[in-house]
């Protein structure tokens, strides 16, 4: 029987993948966990407060709950990480090492660990960046993500652990708002335009980054989770994205629906983080190995998100 532990389950991806996994495997087989108290967020069943930096407690939870698979989503993202590098190192590097170590010790079947475009850095190719490229990031978040990828490959080779993951681009969603990353501006901009407000952007107008809508990210995670292991040439390094745009292009896209929308640009330290990331990715390995295929275009994503932000606003 499959029993799944989700770490960082209250985050942007965690809240949405939890719902999908519960739908597929049943409420009693999906254990929601986070550093924050899950029950305080309206989740009442099968939830545990779990700090992934505490390896002993992690092992206890995995044993007590009879966990077979782990979706490890607990992390400190790029913007928060740059403000607190020690915390980023502890959660991302030490926490992920704990997940890998406990997984081997307790005989976990499959571990999912998302990576990020942040593994790339100023010396990586900027356009159509392939999986195997120079990965020398200069943000602490990126450094811990490279560390996670290398550790995952090592555990796969040395201990035969089935560790899978995706280098996600910036993810756009309206159900749980992102709060800790550099690519969050795009969600903020769509939300402000939808609510009839102006927006001040912390990235330069021409800072192009690869992006993707959450429904496609969730479908990709599920596809990779269920993929035939013998087809997977990589561990957590698969590149995916659906489209790429700059803040100025997103502004123009939004003006199509909201002609009076106004954006001003005041770049800060997050623009410096994003300056080392690719503008577009080569996703052909994910297509070849596990049939990656995004559905939403930039147009469709903007239409759907702005409609949902307006609906949410009228409900409140
Ligand atoms: P998020 O910041 O929305 O959520 C992370 C969750 O981890 C939060 O709920 C937080 O409370 C929890 N957490 C923090 N420290 C913890 C600890 N010590 N123990 C347990 N939980 C802890 O992040 P997300 O966007 O859901 O990201 C999930 C994963 O996907 C991360 O590995 C991230 O690097 C990766 N990723 C996300 C994006 C994106 O755009 N959202 C892009 C690329 C990669
Ligand atoms: N969306 C993430 C961030 O901006 C990329 O990993 O931190």
mmCIF file of C-alpha atoms and ligand atoms in Angstrom:
data_model
loop_
_atom_site.group_PDB
_atom_site.id
_atom_site.type_symbol
_atom_site.label_atom_id
_atom_site.label_comp_id
_atom_site.label_asym_id
_atom_site.label_seq_id
_atom_site.Cartn_x
_atom_site.Cartn_y
_atom_site.Cartn_z
ATOM 1 C CA UNK A 1 0.000 0.000 0.000
ATOM 2 C CA UNK A 2 1.253 3.522 -0.850
ATOM 3 C CA UNK A 3 1.623 5.854 2.168
ATOM 4 C CA UNK A 4 2.921 9.301 1.208
ATOM 5 C CA UNK A 5 4.620 11.891 3.417
ATOM 6 C CA UNK A 6 4.606 15.465 2.059
ATOM 7 C CA UNK A 7 7.074 17.883 3.666
ATOM 8 C CA UNK A 8 6.527 21.629 3.279
ATOM 9 C CA UNK A 9 2.902 20.786 2.461
ATOM 10 C CA UNK A 10 1.550 24.258 3.312
ATOM 11 C CA UNK A 11 3.580 25.966 0.576
ATOM 12 C CA UNK A 12 2.710 27.043 -2.963
ATOM 13 C CA UNK A 13 3.217 23.589 -4.519
ATOM 14 C CA UNK A 14 2.499 21.570 -1.359
ATOM 15 C CA UNK A 15 -1.086 22.748 -0.874
ATOM 16 C CA UNK A 16 -2.039 21.861 -4.451
ATOM 17 C CA UNK A 17 -0.147 18.557 -4.811
ATOM 18 C CA UNK A 18 -1.565 17.437 -1.420
ATOM 19 C CA UNK A 19 -5.100 17.790 -2.781
ATOM 20 C CA UNK A 20 -4.198 15.749 -5.889
ATOM 21 C CA UNK A 21 -2.479 12.995 -3.908
ATOM 22 C CA UNK A 22 -5.357 12.782 -1.416
ATOM 23 C CA UNK A 23 -7.782 12.456 -4.337
ATOM 24 C CA UNK A 24 -5.725 9.575 -5.774
ATOM 25 C CA UNK A 25 -4.534 7.703 -2.662
ATOM 26 C CA UNK A 26 -7.175 8.648 -0.062
ATOM 27 C CA UNK A 27 -7.015 10.937 2.976
ATOM 28 C CA UNK A 28 -5.675 8.291 5.323
ATOM 29 C CA UNK A 29 -2.687 7.484 3.079
ATOM 30 C CA UNK A 30 -1.348 11.021 2.646
ATOM 31 C CA UNK A 31 0.424 12.618 5.603
ATOM 32 C CA UNK A 32 0.593 16.402 5.388
ATOM 33 C CA UNK A 33 3.563 17.926 7.210
ATOM 34 C CA UNK A 34 5.157 21.327 7.546
ATOM 35 C CA UNK A 35 7.335 23.351 9.893
ATOM 36 C CA UNK A 36 4.234 25.488 10.466
ATOM 37 C CA UNK A 37 1.388 23.825 12.380
ATOM 38 C CA UNK A 38 -0.799 22.236 9.646
ATOM 39 C CA UNK A 39 -3.883 21.993 11.879
ATOM 40 C CA UNK A 40 -3.839 25.788 12.279
ATOM 41 C CA UNK A 41 -4.382 26.021 8.509
ATOM 42 C CA UNK A 42 -7.691 24.180 8.519
ATOM 43 C CA UNK A 43 -6.194 20.718 7.909
ATOM 44 C CA UNK A 44 -7.507 18.326 10.527
ATOM 45 C CA UNK A 45 -6.583 14.784 9.495
ATOM 46 C CA UNK A 46 -3.228 13.086 9.077
ATOM 47 C CA UNK A 47 -1.136 16.148 9.655
ATOM 48 C CA UNK A 48 2.140 16.458 11.522
ATOM 49 C CA UNK A 49 4.236 19.444 12.486
ATOM 50 C CA UNK A 50 7.622 18.371 11.145
ATOM 51 C CA UNK A 51 10.903 20.276 10.869
ATOM 52 C CA UNK A 52 13.052 18.495 8.274
ATOM 53 C CA UNK A 53 16.262 19.717 9.905
ATOM 54 C CA UNK A 54 15.508 17.300 12.773
ATOM 55 C CA UNK A 55 16.521 13.932 11.304
ATOM 56 C CA UNK A 56 15.527 11.926 14.414
ATOM 57 C CA UNK A 57 11.942 13.242 14.429
ATOM 58 C CA UNK A 58 11.721 12.746 10.660
ATOM 59 C CA UNK A 59 12.734 9.087 11.045
ATOM 60 C CA UNK A 60 10.209 8.627 13.863
ATOM 61 C CA UNK A 61 7.356 10.054 11.748
ATOM 62 C CA UNK A 62 8.320 7.899 8.732
ATOM 63 C CA UNK A 63 8.320 4.746 10.902
ATOM 64 C CA UNK A 64 5.173 5.581 12.887
ATOM 65 C CA UNK A 65 3.179 6.394 9.757
ATOM 66 C CA UNK A 66 4.502 3.465 7.679
ATOM 67 C CA UNK A 67 5.592 5.850 4.911
ATOM 68 C CA UNK A 68 6.481 4.318 1.515
ATOM 69 C CA UNK A 69 6.996 7.476 -0.607
ATOM 70 C CA UNK A 70 8.070 11.066 0.124
ATOM 71 C CA UNK A 71 7.314 14.340 -1.662
ATOM 72 C CA UNK A 72 9.974 16.597 -0.137
ATOM 73 C CA UNK A 73 8.791 20.180 -0.712
ATOM 74 C CA UNK A 74 10.123 21.871 2.432
ATOM 75 C CA UNK A 75 12.568 24.583 1.365
ATOM 76 C CA UNK A 76 13.671 28.175 1.730
ATOM 77 C CA UNK A 77 13.329 29.870 -1.655
ATOM 78 C CA UNK A 78 15.637 32.362 -3.336
ATOM 79 C CA UNK A 79 14.526 35.738 -1.947
ATOM 80 C CA UNK A 80 14.158 34.566 1.676
ATOM 81 C CA UNK A 81 17.373 32.545 1.328
ATOM 82 C CA UNK A 82 19.396 35.582 0.272
ATOM 83 C CA UNK A 83 18.192 37.417 3.378
ATOM 84 C CA UNK A 84 19.008 34.424 5.632
ATOM 85 C CA UNK A 85 21.696 32.192 4.055
ATOM 86 C CA UNK A 86 22.216 30.084 7.186
ATOM 87 C CA UNK A 87 18.525 29.182 7.343
ATOM 88 C CA UNK A 88 18.584 28.325 3.615
ATOM 89 C CA UNK A 89 21.587 26.055 4.144
ATOM 90 C CA UNK A 90 20.030 24.327 7.161
ATOM 91 C CA UNK A 91 16.615 23.680 5.585
ATOM 92 C CA UNK A 92 17.690 23.009 1.992
ATOM 93 C CA UNK A 93 20.998 21.187 2.430
ATOM 94 C CA UNK A 94 20.782 19.617 5.900
ATOM 95 C CA UNK A 95 17.018 18.980 5.580
ATOM 96 C CA UNK A 96 17.418 17.264 2.196
ATOM 97 C CA UNK A 97 20.360 15.199 3.418
ATOM 98 C CA UNK A 98 18.111 14.021 6.296
ATOM 99 C CA UNK A 99 15.359 13.052 3.833
ATOM 100 C CA UNK A 100 17.805 11.026 1.713
ATOM 101 C CA UNK A 101 19.458 9.360 4.723
ATOM 102 C CA UNK A 102 16.149 8.425 6.401
ATOM 103 C CA UNK A 103 14.777 7.192 3.058
ATOM 104 C CA UNK A 104 17.628 4.707 2.666
ATOM 105 C CA UNK A 105 17.445 3.642 6.317
ATOM 106 C CA UNK A 106 13.684 3.010 6.261
ATOM 107 C CA UNK A 107 13.483 1.515 2.743
ATOM 108 C CA UNK A 108 11.416 4.261 1.077
ATOM 109 C CA UNK A 109 10.303 3.337 -2.478
ATOM 110 C CA UNK A 110 10.341 6.766 -4.144
ATOM 111 C CA UNK A 111 11.431 10.265 -3.150
ATOM 112 C CA UNK A 112 10.437 13.389 -5.101
ATOM 113 C CA UNK A 113 12.707 16.428 -4.622
ATOM 114 C CA UNK A 114 12.048 19.512 -6.765
ATOM 115 C CA UNK A 115 15.052 21.426 -8.015
ATOM 116 C CA UNK A 116 15.084 24.845 -9.669
ATOM 117 C CA UNK A 117 16.362 27.018 -12.517
ATOM 118 C CA UNK A 118 18.412 28.585 -9.703
ATOM 119 C CA UNK A 119 21.035 25.807 -10.160
ATOM 120 C CA UNK A 120 22.234 27.837 -13.140
ATOM 121 C CA UNK A 121 24.419 30.910 -12.693
ATOM 122 C CA UNK A 122 26.143 33.729 -14.551
ATOM 123 C CA UNK A 123 28.425 31.322 -16.446
ATOM 124 C CA UNK A 124 25.575 29.058 -17.675
ATOM 125 C CA UNK A 125 24.254 29.434 -21.242
ATOM 126 C CA UNK A 126 21.346 31.922 -21.256
ATOM 127 C CA UNK A 127 19.073 30.502 -23.956
ATOM 128 C CA UNK A 128 17.708 26.980 -24.428
ATOM 129 C CA UNK A 129 19.907 25.935 -21.527
ATOM 130 C CA UNK A 130 20.408 22.155 -21.539
ATOM 131 C CA UNK A 131 20.281 19.898 -18.447
ATOM 132 C CA UNK A 132 23.996 19.246 -18.584
ATOM 133 C CA UNK A 133 25.554 22.732 -18.495
ATOM 134 C CA UNK A 134 27.747 24.738 -16.188
ATOM 135 C CA UNK A 135 25.911 24.954 -12.835
ATOM 136 C CA UNK A 136 27.807 27.504 -10.751
ATOM 137 C CA UNK A 137 25.106 29.667 -9.132
ATOM 138 C CA UNK A 138 25.945 32.636 -6.940
ATOM 139 C CA UNK A 139 22.796 32.694 -4.754
ATOM 140 C CA UNK A 140 22.704 30.579 -1.582
ATOM 141 C CA UNK A 141 19.413 29.066 -2.784
ATOM 142 C CA UNK A 142 21.038 27.977 -6.055
ATOM 143 C CA UNK A 143 24.076 26.601 -4.246
ATOM 144 C CA UNK A 144 21.875 24.448 -1.976
ATOM 145 C CA UNK A 145 19.863 23.267 -4.993
ATOM 146 C CA UNK A 146 23.038 22.114 -6.796
ATOM 147 C CA UNK A 147 24.035 20.362 -3.556
ATOM 148 C CA UNK A 148 20.583 18.647 -3.462
ATOM 149 C CA UNK A 149 20.921 17.493 -7.069
ATOM 150 C CA UNK A 150 24.402 16.061 -6.557
ATOM 151 C CA UNK A 151 23.381 14.328 -3.313
ATOM 152 C CA UNK A 152 20.292 12.855 -4.995
ATOM 153 C CA UNK A 153 22.394 11.415 -7.840
ATOM 154 C CA UNK A 154 24.878 10.083 -5.309
ATOM 155 C CA UNK A 155 22.170 8.351 -3.243
ATOM 156 C CA UNK A 156 20.657 6.932 -6.419
ATOM 157 C CA UNK A 157 24.001 5.490 -7.544
ATOM 158 C CA UNK A 158 25.418 4.404 -4.185
ATOM 159 C CA UNK A 159 22.254 3.113 -2.436
ATOM 160 C CA UNK A 160 19.867 2.507 -5.344
ATOM 161 C CA UNK A 161 17.408 5.055 -3.908
ATOM 162 C CA UNK A 162 14.744 6.091 -6.442
ATOM 163 C CA UNK A 163 15.025 9.907 -6.237
ATOM 164 C CA UNK A 164 13.237 11.976 -8.884
ATOM 165 C CA UNK A 165 12.881 15.687 -9.477
ATOM 166 C CA UNK A 166 12.362 18.604 -11.791
ATOM 167 C CA UNK A 167 14.173 21.903 -12.154
ATOM 168 C CA UNK A 168 11.054 24.030 -11.932
ATOM 169 C CA UNK A 169 10.955 27.458 -13.574
ATOM 170 C CA UNK A 170 8.938 30.252 -11.911
ATOM 171 C CA UNK A 171 5.522 28.852 -11.017
ATOM 172 C CA UNK A 172 2.331 30.890 -11.304
ATOM 173 C CA UNK A 173 -0.697 30.069 -9.163
ATOM 174 C CA UNK A 174 -3.638 31.789 -7.479
ATOM 175 C CA UNK A 175 -4.729 29.217 -4.861
ATOM 176 C CA UNK A 176 -1.712 29.590 -2.558
ATOM 177 C CA UNK A 177 0.299 32.722 -3.189
ATOM 178 C CA UNK A 178 4.087 32.450 -3.370
ATOM 179 C CA UNK A 179 5.902 34.560 -0.785
ATOM 180 C CA UNK A 180 9.555 33.640 -0.828
ATOM 181 C CA UNK A 181 10.872 33.530 -4.378
ATOM 182 C CA UNK A 182 12.267 35.843 -7.039
ATOM 183 C CA UNK A 183 9.751 34.841 -9.715
ATOM 184 C CA UNK A 184 6.797 35.746 -7.435
ATOM 185 C CA UNK A 185 6.562 39.182 -9.100
ATOM 186 C CA UNK A 186 4.619 37.601 -11.962
ATOM 187 C CA UNK A 187 1.845 36.356 -9.656
ATOM 188 C CA UNK A 188 1.783 39.727 -7.839
ATOM 189 C CA UNK A 189 1.524 41.621 -11.136
ATOM 190 C CA UNK A 190 -1.385 39.500 -12.418
ATOM 191 C CA UNK A 191 -3.171 39.810 -9.060
ATOM 192 C CA UNK A 192 -2.780 43.609 -8.915
ATOM 193 C CA UNK A 193 -3.970 44.049 -12.531
ATOM 194 C CA UNK A 194 -6.986 41.795 -11.858
ATOM 195 C CA UNK A 195 -7.927 43.830 -8.794
ATOM 196 C CA UNK A 196 -7.621 47.140 -10.652
ATOM 197 C CA UNK A 197 -4.481 48.284 -8.803
ATOM 198 C CA UNK A 198 -1.119 49.602 -10.056
ATOM 199 C CA UNK A 199 2.046 47.541 -9.508
ATOM 200 C CA UNK A 200 5.664 48.305 -8.620
ATOM 201 C CA UNK A 201 7.952 45.588 -10.000
ATOM 202 C CA UNK A 202 11.231 44.626 -8.281
ATOM 203 C CA UNK A 203 12.747 43.126 -11.469
ATOM 204 C CA UNK A 204 14.018 45.072 -14.497
ATOM 205 C CA UNK A 205 11.448 45.364 -17.296
ATOM 206 C CA UNK A 206 13.520 43.164 -19.655
ATOM 207 C CA UNK A 207 14.458 40.388 -17.148
ATOM 208 C CA UNK A 208 13.209 37.368 -19.129
ATOM 209 C CA UNK A 209 12.726 34.113 -17.177
ATOM 210 C CA UNK A 210 11.214 30.686 -17.939
ATOM 211 C CA UNK A 211 7.808 30.162 -16.313
ATOM 212 C CA UNK A 212 4.896 27.751 -16.044
ATOM 213 C CA UNK A 213 1.291 27.641 -14.767
ATOM 214 C CA UNK A 214 0.666 25.494 -11.683
ATOM 215 C CA UNK A 215 -1.736 22.975 -13.307
ATOM 216 C CA UNK A 216 1.046 22.045 -15.755
ATOM 217 C CA UNK A 217 3.610 21.844 -12.935
ATOM 218 C CA UNK A 218 1.356 19.475 -10.963
ATOM 219 C CA UNK A 219 0.707 17.302 -13.991
ATOM 220 C CA UNK A 220 4.452 17.147 -14.655
ATOM 221 C CA UNK A 221 5.192 16.122 -11.052
ATOM 222 C CA UNK A 222 2.598 13.341 -11.227
ATOM 223 C CA UNK A 223 3.936 12.162 -14.595
ATOM 224 C CA UNK A 224 7.473 11.986 -13.271
ATOM 225 C CA UNK A 225 6.296 10.266 -10.072
ATOM 226 C CA UNK A 226 4.531 7.571 -12.113
ATOM 227 C CA UNK A 227 7.167 7.290 -14.863
ATOM 228 C CA UNK A 228 8.835 3.999 -15.701
ATOM 229 C CA UNK A 229 12.095 4.037 -13.740
ATOM 230 C CA UNK A 230 14.042 2.366 -16.546
ATOM 231 C CA UNK A 231 13.394 5.393 -18.814
ATOM 232 C CA UNK A 232 14.851 7.946 -16.377
ATOM 233 C CA UNK A 233 18.381 8.983 -17.273
ATOM 234 C CA UNK A 234 18.539 11.705 -14.628
ATOM 235 C CA UNK A 235 17.630 11.970 -10.976
ATOM 236 C CA UNK A 236 16.393 15.468 -9.995
ATOM 237 C CA UNK A 237 17.847 17.459 -12.902
ATOM 238 C CA UNK A 238 15.014 17.461 -15.482
ATOM 239 C CA UNK A 239 14.389 20.916 -17.034
ATOM 240 C CA UNK A 240 10.816 21.959 -17.749
ATOM 241 C CA UNK A 241 9.015 25.178 -18.645
ATOM 242 C CA UNK A 242 5.993 26.208 -20.679
ATOM 243 C CA UNK A 243 6.956 29.720 -21.824
ATOM 244 C CA UNK A 244 9.304 32.590 -21.026
ATOM 245 C CA UNK A 245 8.523 36.281 -20.584
ATOM 246 C CA UNK A 246 9.920 39.507 -19.184
ATOM 247 C CA UNK A 247 8.004 41.772 -16.761
ATOM 248 C CA UNK A 248 7.399 44.205 -19.659
ATOM 249 C CA UNK A 249 5.931 41.430 -21.810
ATOM 250 C CA UNK A 250 3.664 40.357 -18.942
ATOM 251 C CA UNK A 251 2.616 43.992 -18.422
ATOM 252 C CA UNK A 252 1.669 44.231 -22.122
ATOM 253 C CA UNK A 253 -0.174 40.920 -21.961
ATOM 254 C CA UNK A 254 -2.201 42.212 -18.984
ATOM 255 C CA UNK A 255 -2.944 45.510 -20.762
ATOM 256 C CA UNK A 256 -4.771 43.415 -23.367
ATOM 257 C CA UNK A 257 -7.395 42.698 -20.662
ATOM 258 C CA UNK A 258 -6.882 45.733 -18.366
ATOM 259 C CA UNK A 259 -5.956 48.688 -20.664
ATOM 260 C CA UNK A 260 -5.543 51.128 -17.745
ATOM 261 C CA UNK A 261 -3.032 48.932 -15.848
ATOM 262 C CA UNK A 262 0.159 50.788 -14.803
ATOM 263 C CA UNK A 263 3.525 49.295 -13.759
ATOM 264 C CA UNK A 264 6.592 51.084 -12.431
ATOM 265 C CA UNK A 265 9.998 49.417 -12.137
ATOM 266 C CA UNK A 266 12.238 49.634 -9.047
ATOM 267 C CA UNK A 267 14.706 46.714 -9.343
ATOM 268 C CA UNK A 268 16.163 45.430 -6.034
ATOM 269 C CA UNK A 269 18.393 42.523 -4.896
ATOM 270 C CA UNK A 270 16.004 40.024 -6.501
ATOM 271 C CA UNK A 271 16.888 41.385 -9.944
ATOM 272 C CA UNK A 272 20.516 40.517 -9.178
ATOM 273 C CA UNK A 273 19.477 36.934 -8.239
ATOM 274 C CA UNK A 274 17.454 36.571 -11.453
ATOM 275 C CA UNK A 275 20.265 38.005 -13.599
ATOM 276 C CA UNK A 276 22.144 34.690 -13.306
ATOM 277 C CA UNK A 277 19.190 32.522 -14.361
ATOM 278 C CA UNK A 278 18.505 31.319 -17.931
ATOM 279 C CA UNK A 279 16.000 33.064 -20.180
ATOM 280 C CA UNK A 280 14.771 29.773 -21.629
ATOM 281 C CA UNK A 281 15.379 26.055 -21.086
ATOM 282 C CA UNK A 282 15.957 23.000 -23.237
ATOM 283 C CA UNK A 283 13.198 20.650 -21.964
ATOM 284 C CA UNK A 284 13.801 17.850 -24.483
ATOM 285 C CA UNK A 285 15.051 15.333 -21.882
ATOM 286 C CA UNK A 286 11.785 15.541 -19.920
ATOM 287 C CA UNK A 287 9.823 15.128 -23.169
ATOM 288 C CA UNK A 288 11.900 12.093 -24.146
ATOM 289 C CA UNK A 289 12.056 10.333 -20.746
ATOM 290 C CA UNK A 290 8.591 10.942 -19.285
ATOM 291 C CA UNK A 291 6.478 12.622 -21.976
ATOM 292 C CA UNK A 292 6.435 16.157 -20.515
ATOM 293 C CA UNK A 293 3.816 18.265 -22.325
ATOM 294 C CA UNK A 294 2.525 21.562 -20.901
ATOM 295 C CA UNK A 295 -0.993 22.658 -21.884
ATOM 296 C CA UNK A 296 -1.208 26.364 -20.974
ATOM 297 C CA UNK A 297 0.191 29.117 -23.214
ATOM 298 C CA UNK A 298 1.078 32.531 -21.753
ATOM 299 C CA UNK A 299 -2.233 33.934 -23.069
ATOM 300 C CA UNK A 300 -4.280 31.101 -21.547
ATOM 301 C CA UNK A 301 -2.481 31.311 -18.201
ATOM 302 C CA UNK A 302 -3.030 35.089 -17.928
ATOM 303 C CA UNK A 303 -6.718 34.748 -18.865
ATOM 304 C CA UNK A 304 -7.306 31.910 -16.380
ATOM 305 C CA UNK A 305 -5.396 33.467 -13.486
ATOM 306 C CA UNK A 306 -6.928 36.916 -13.830
ATOM 307 C CA UNK A 307 -10.427 35.375 -14.047
ATOM 308 C CA UNK A 308 -9.772 33.391 -10.865
ATOM 309 C CA UNK A 309 -8.313 36.368 -8.970
ATOM 310 C CA UNK A 310 -11.432 38.378 -9.841
ATOM 311 C CA UNK A 311 -13.701 35.511 -8.764
ATOM 312 C CA UNK A 312 -11.835 35.137 -5.456
ATOM 313 C CA UNK A 313 -12.100 38.887 -4.894
ATOM 314 C CA UNK A 314 -15.849 38.978 -5.418
ATOM 315 C CA UNK A 315 -16.299 36.048 -2.991
ATOM 316 C CA UNK A 316 -14.471 37.885 -0.152
HETATM 317 P P1 LIG B 1 7.055 27.512 -0.467
HETATM 318 O O1 LIG B 1 8.007 28.496 0.097
HETATM 319 O O2 LIG B 1 5.736 27.997 -0.952
HETATM 320 O O3 LIG B 1 6.789 26.349 0.590
HETATM 321 C C1 LIG B 1 7.816 25.752 1.346
HETATM 322 C C2 LIG B 1 7.208 25.197 2.606
HETATM 323 O O4 LIG B 1 8.286 24.650 3.389
HETATM 324 C C3 LIG B 1 6.529 26.260 3.489
HETATM 325 O O5 LIG B 1 5.188 25.884 3.773
HETATM 326 C C4 LIG B 1 7.372 26.313 4.774
HETATM 327 O O6 LIG B 1 6.614 26.497 5.939
HETATM 328 C C5 LIG B 1 8.001 24.911 4.755
HETATM 329 N N1 LIG B 1 9.254 24.840 5.525
HETATM 330 C C6 LIG B 1 10.238 25.769 5.636
HETATM 331 N N2 LIG B 1 11.207 25.316 6.463
HETATM 332 C C7 LIG B 1 10.849 24.066 6.845
HETATM 333 C C8 LIG B 1 11.438 23.077 7.679
HETATM 334 N N3 LIG B 1 12.597 23.292 8.311
HETATM 335 N N4 LIG B 1 10.786 21.901 7.846
HETATM 336 C C9 LIG B 1 9.593 21.672 7.233
HETATM 337 N N5 LIG B 1 8.968 22.578 6.462
HETATM 338 C C10 LIG B 1 9.603 23.755 6.249
HETATM 339 O O7 LIG B 1 7.817 26.711 -1.633
HETATM 340 P P2 LIG B 1 7.218 25.995 -2.917
HETATM 341 O O8 LIG B 1 7.119 26.999 -3.976
HETATM 342 O O9 LIG B 1 6.037 25.185 -2.580
HETATM 343 O O10 LIG B 1 8.463 25.060 -3.298
HETATM 344 C C11 LIG B 1 8.490 23.678 -3.099
HETATM 345 C C12 LIG B 1 9.736 23.138 -3.771
HETATM 346 O O11 LIG B 1 9.725 23.466 -5.168
HETATM 347 C C13 LIG B 1 11.054 23.700 -3.221
HETATM 348 O O12 LIG B 1 12.038 22.704 -3.234
HETATM 349 C C14 LIG B 1 11.407 24.784 -4.217
HETATM 350 O O13 LIG B 1 12.793 25.023 -4.258
HETATM 351 C C15 LIG B 1 10.907 24.167 -5.505
HETATM 352 N N6 LIG B 1 10.660 25.171 -6.549
HETATM 353 C C16 LIG B 1 9.599 26.024 -6.471
HETATM 354 C C17 LIG B 1 9.406 26.965 -7.470
HETATM 355 C C18 LIG B 1 8.264 27.933 -7.446
HETATM 356 O O14 LIG B 1 8.194 28.825 -8.309
HETATM 357 N N7 LIG B 1 7.321 27.817 -6.506
HETATM 358 C C19 LIG B 1 10.309 27.027 -8.548
HETATM 359 C C20 LIG B 1 11.390 26.180 -8.566
HETATM 360 C C21 LIG B 1 11.544 25.239 -7.577
HETATM 361 N N1 LIG B 2 10.470 30.397 -8.104
HETATM 362 C C1 LIG B 2 11.698 30.098 -7.431
HETATM 363 C C2 LIG B 2 12.292 31.315 -6.813
HETATM 364 O O1 LIG B 2 12.081 32.373 -7.369
HETATM 365 C C3 LIG B 2 12.693 29.486 -8.368
HETATM 366 O O2 LIG B 2 13.206 28.374 -7.773
HETATM 367 O O3 LIG B 2 12.964 31.212 -5.824
#
